[in-house]
Short mmCIF file of C-alpha atoms and ligand atoms in Angstrom, two decimals:
data_model
loop_
_atom_site.label_atom_id
_atom_site.label_comp_id
_atom_site.label_asym_id
_atom_site.label_seq_id
_atom_site.Cartn_x
_atom_site.Cartn_y
_atom_site.Cartn_z
CA UNK A 1 13.83 -9.61 -34.77
CA UNK A 2 14.30 -13.12 -36.00
CA UNK A 3 17.40 -14.51 -37.65
CA UNK A 4 17.55 -14.83 -41.43
CA UNK A 5 20.16 -16.47 -43.62
CA UNK A 6 21.93 -13.83 -45.74
CA UNK A 7 22.90 -14.65 -49.33
CA UNK A 8 26.59 -15.13 -50.00
CA UNK A 9 28.07 -11.87 -51.35
CA UNK A 10 29.64 -13.81 -54.29
CA UNK A 11 28.87 -16.92 -56.33
CA UNK A 12 29.50 -20.40 -54.95
CA UNK A 13 32.43 -20.82 -57.36
CA UNK A 14 34.00 -17.43 -56.63
CA UNK A 15 36.48 -18.50 -53.95
CA UNK A 16 37.86 -21.58 -55.73
CA UNK A 17 40.39 -23.11 -55.58
CA UNK A 18 40.91 -21.86 -52.01
CA UNK A 19 37.36 -22.62 -50.92
CA UNK A 20 35.23 -24.80 -53.17
CA UNK A 21 31.61 -24.64 -54.26
CA UNK A 22 30.97 -27.85 -52.31
CA UNK A 23 32.34 -26.34 -49.10
CA UNK A 24 30.28 -23.17 -49.51
CA UNK A 25 27.13 -25.16 -50.32
CA UNK A 26 27.45 -27.23 -47.16
CA UNK A 27 28.79 -24.46 -44.96
CA UNK A 28 26.35 -21.71 -45.96
CA UNK A 29 23.27 -23.63 -47.07
CA UNK A 30 23.31 -26.29 -44.36
CA UNK A 31 25.47 -25.31 -41.38
CA UNK A 32 24.67 -21.59 -41.26
CA UNK A 33 21.01 -22.31 -42.01
CA UNK A 34 20.88 -24.73 -39.07
CA UNK A 35 22.17 -21.98 -36.73
CA UNK A 36 19.49 -19.65 -38.07
CA UNK A 37 16.67 -22.17 -37.62
CA UNK A 38 17.81 -23.45 -34.23
CA UNK A 39 18.46 -19.89 -33.06
CA UNK A 40 14.96 -18.78 -34.03
CA UNK A 41 13.39 -21.72 -32.19
CA UNK A 42 15.47 -21.12 -29.07
CA UNK A 43 14.82 -17.36 -29.12
CA UNK A 44 11.05 -17.79 -28.85
CA UNK A 45 9.68 -16.85 -25.47
CA UNK A 46 13.00 -15.61 -24.07
CA UNK A 47 13.82 -12.15 -22.72
CA UNK A 48 15.93 -11.51 -25.83
CA UNK A 49 13.09 -11.72 -28.37
CA UNK A 50 13.03 -8.44 -30.29
CA UNK A 51 16.63 -7.55 -29.37
CA UNK A 52 19.45 -6.99 -31.86
CA UNK A 53 21.72 -9.91 -32.72
CA UNK A 54 24.63 -8.33 -30.83
CA UNK A 55 22.46 -7.85 -27.74
CA UNK A 56 21.31 -11.47 -27.97
CA UNK A 57 24.89 -12.75 -28.30
CA UNK A 58 26.17 -10.71 -25.36
CA UNK A 59 23.07 -11.22 -23.19
CA UNK A 60 22.72 -14.98 -23.62
CA UNK A 61 26.42 -15.72 -22.99
CA UNK A 62 26.70 -17.74 -19.78
CA UNK A 63 22.92 -17.68 -19.31
CA UNK A 64 21.34 -19.63 -22.14
CA UNK A 65 23.99 -21.85 -23.80
CA UNK A 66 21.73 -23.26 -26.51
CA UNK A 67 20.61 -19.86 -27.70
CA UNK A 68 24.09 -18.41 -27.30
CA UNK A 69 25.77 -21.11 -29.41
CA UNK A 70 23.39 -20.58 -32.32
CA UNK A 71 23.19 -16.78 -32.08
CA UNK A 72 26.97 -16.56 -31.74
CA UNK A 73 27.50 -18.76 -34.76
CA UNK A 74 24.91 -16.74 -36.72
CA UNK A 75 26.81 -13.53 -35.92
CA UNK A 76 30.17 -15.14 -36.72
CA UNK A 77 29.04 -16.53 -40.07
CA UNK A 78 27.28 -13.33 -41.23
CA UNK A 79 30.69 -11.68 -40.96
CA UNK A 80 32.72 -14.66 -42.14
CA UNK A 81 31.10 -14.56 -45.61
CA UNK A 82 31.96 -10.86 -45.86
CA UNK A 83 35.49 -11.38 -44.54
CA UNK A 84 36.29 -13.19 -47.79
CA UNK A 85 36.25 -12.16 -51.42
CA UNK A 86 37.63 -13.48 -54.70
CA UNK A 87 41.17 -12.19 -55.20
CA UNK A 88 41.47 -11.16 -51.56
CA UNK A 89 44.22 -11.62 -49.01
CA UNK A 90 47.83 -10.67 -49.42
CA UNK A 91 49.23 -7.31 -48.40
CA UNK A 92 46.50 -5.08 -49.87
CA UNK A 93 45.64 -3.58 -46.49
CA UNK A 94 44.11 -0.07 -46.40
CA UNK A 95 46.59 2.48 -45.00
CA UNK A 96 45.20 3.34 -41.55
CA UNK A 97 44.63 -0.30 -40.66
CA UNK A 98 48.05 -1.34 -41.95
CA UNK A 99 49.67 1.33 -39.75
CA UNK A 100 47.72 0.12 -36.72
CA UNK A 101 48.73 -3.50 -37.40
CA UNK A 102 52.37 -2.47 -37.55
CA UNK A 103 52.21 -0.37 -34.37
CA UNK A 104 50.17 -2.84 -32.27
CA UNK A 105 51.28 -6.21 -33.64
CA UNK A 106 54.81 -5.62 -34.92
CA UNK A 107 54.44 -5.97 -38.68
CA UNK A 108 52.04 -7.30 -41.28
CA UNK A 109 54.15 -10.46 -41.57
CA UNK A 110 54.08 -10.95 -37.79
CA UNK A 111 50.31 -10.38 -37.74
CA UNK A 112 49.83 -13.08 -40.38
CA UNK A 113 52.07 -15.52 -38.54
CA UNK A 114 50.37 -14.96 -35.18
CA UNK A 115 46.85 -14.98 -36.63
CA UNK A 116 47.50 -18.30 -38.37
CA UNK A 117 49.11 -19.70 -35.22
CA UNK A 118 46.04 -18.77 -33.16
CA UNK A 119 43.88 -20.77 -35.57
CA UNK A 120 46.26 -23.72 -35.68
CA UNK A 121 46.38 -23.92 -31.87
CA UNK A 122 42.63 -23.56 -31.23
CA UNK A 123 41.95 -27.04 -29.86
CA UNK A 124 38.81 -28.47 -31.45
CA UNK A 125 36.15 -26.26 -33.04
CA UNK A 126 36.32 -22.50 -32.84
CA UNK A 127 37.61 -19.29 -34.36
CA UNK A 128 40.74 -17.16 -34.46
CA UNK A 129 40.35 -13.40 -34.42
CA UNK A 130 41.74 -9.96 -35.01
CA UNK A 131 39.84 -7.70 -32.63
CA UNK A 132 39.91 -4.21 -31.17
CA UNK A 133 40.14 -4.13 -27.37
CA UNK A 134 40.63 -0.91 -25.38
CA UNK A 135 41.74 0.86 -28.56
CA UNK A 136 44.36 -1.76 -29.45
CA UNK A 137 44.45 -4.57 -31.99
CA UNK A 138 44.69 -8.02 -30.43
CA UNK A 139 44.85 -11.56 -31.82
CA UNK A 140 42.72 -14.10 -29.97
CA UNK A 141 41.03 -17.46 -30.35
CA UNK A 142 37.76 -18.79 -28.97
CA UNK A 143 36.01 -22.15 -28.77
CA UNK A 144 32.82 -23.19 -30.54
CA UNK A 145 30.44 -20.24 -31.11
CA UNK A 146 32.18 -17.76 -28.83
CA UNK A 147 33.62 -14.53 -30.18
CA UNK A 148 35.43 -11.40 -28.91
CA UNK A 149 32.12 -9.58 -28.29
CA UNK A 150 31.62 -11.57 -25.09
CA UNK A 151 35.15 -10.72 -23.94
CA UNK A 152 34.79 -6.95 -24.18
CA UNK A 153 36.32 -6.63 -27.64
CA UNK A 154 35.09 -5.94 -31.17
CA UNK A 155 35.95 -8.54 -33.81
CA UNK A 156 37.13 -7.09 -37.13
CA UNK A 157 38.39 -10.34 -38.74
CA UNK A 158 37.73 -13.96 -37.91
CA UNK A 159 38.47 -17.31 -39.47
CA UNK A 160 36.23 -20.32 -38.90
CA UNK A 161 38.36 -23.29 -37.87
CA UNK A 162 35.50 -25.73 -37.40
CA UNK A 163 36.22 -28.77 -39.59
CA UNK A 164 33.06 -28.01 -41.63
CA UNK A 165 34.92 -24.96 -42.97
CA UNK A 166 37.92 -26.81 -44.43
CA UNK A 167 37.66 -30.58 -44.34
CA UNK A 168 36.25 -31.01 -47.86
CA UNK A 169 39.05 -28.93 -49.42
CA UNK A 170 41.97 -29.47 -47.06
CA UNK A 171 41.11 -32.64 -45.10
CA UNK A 172 43.08 -32.40 -41.84
CA UNK A 173 45.48 -29.68 -43.07
CA UNK A 174 44.14 -26.77 -41.01
CA UNK A 175 47.40 -24.76 -41.33
CA UNK A 176 47.14 -24.85 -45.16
CA UNK A 177 43.54 -23.64 -44.99
CA UNK A 178 44.51 -20.77 -42.67
CA UNK A 179 47.40 -19.77 -44.92
CA UNK A 180 45.12 -19.77 -47.99
CA UNK A 181 42.56 -17.67 -46.07
CA UNK A 182 45.20 -15.06 -45.21
CA UNK A 183 46.99 -15.09 -48.57
CA UNK A 184 44.04 -15.34 -50.97
CA UNK A 185 40.66 -14.74 -49.34
CA UNK A 186 40.62 -11.93 -46.75
CA UNK A 187 38.47 -8.96 -47.78
CA UNK A 188 40.64 -6.22 -46.26
CA UNK A 189 38.19 -3.49 -47.27
CA UNK A 190 35.55 -5.01 -45.00
CA UNK A 191 38.07 -5.48 -42.18
CA UNK A 192 39.08 -1.81 -42.53
CA UNK A 193 35.41 -0.75 -42.48
CA UNK A 194 34.87 -2.60 -39.19
CA UNK A 195 38.11 -1.20 -37.79
CA UNK A 196 37.03 2.38 -38.56
CA UNK A 197 33.71 1.77 -36.78
CA UNK A 198 35.35 0.11 -33.76
CA UNK A 199 37.99 2.86 -33.48
CA UNK A 200 35.38 5.65 -33.19
FE1 FE2 B 301 31.19 -22.48 -39.83
#
């Protein structure tokens, strides 16, 4: 398979004022597209041609950095667009997932605090995550295009803390961007869907 850029699941104005049209135009139309195009070029002639995106991400990690960076970012961004929705965030967490957050991470409030802190403390470009590892929810952070898949876990929520994701709207205020993501953007239905799949 080759990589293709998915459409955003909402309009470019849908996430304002927390994420602007301008940010989504640059982030989706230019940055994500570049990962798709570079990934397709780097995939040609490798042993991973014809494999699924997850197989490419896991297989190229530590072996083919150029391909891995672009495939990893393609995977991360496909989900990132779906991890947000207009009117999202807050405490509207589907029951089973909310229970699991409370039992594994202390409370919903503690989850939010620790998730935001992971993003704030990721030095340089990267992502902060809520992932399922060995049947438990964990909060992690990774650099650049890495994600929990290459560390034996399944990501169910991630926030892009590359500057291209927030600098237009928040300048250097990464903590404000992360708080807005958690309070107003997270699509908990999609997170719950991924949790159900990972928990099987
Ligand atoms: Fe990004």
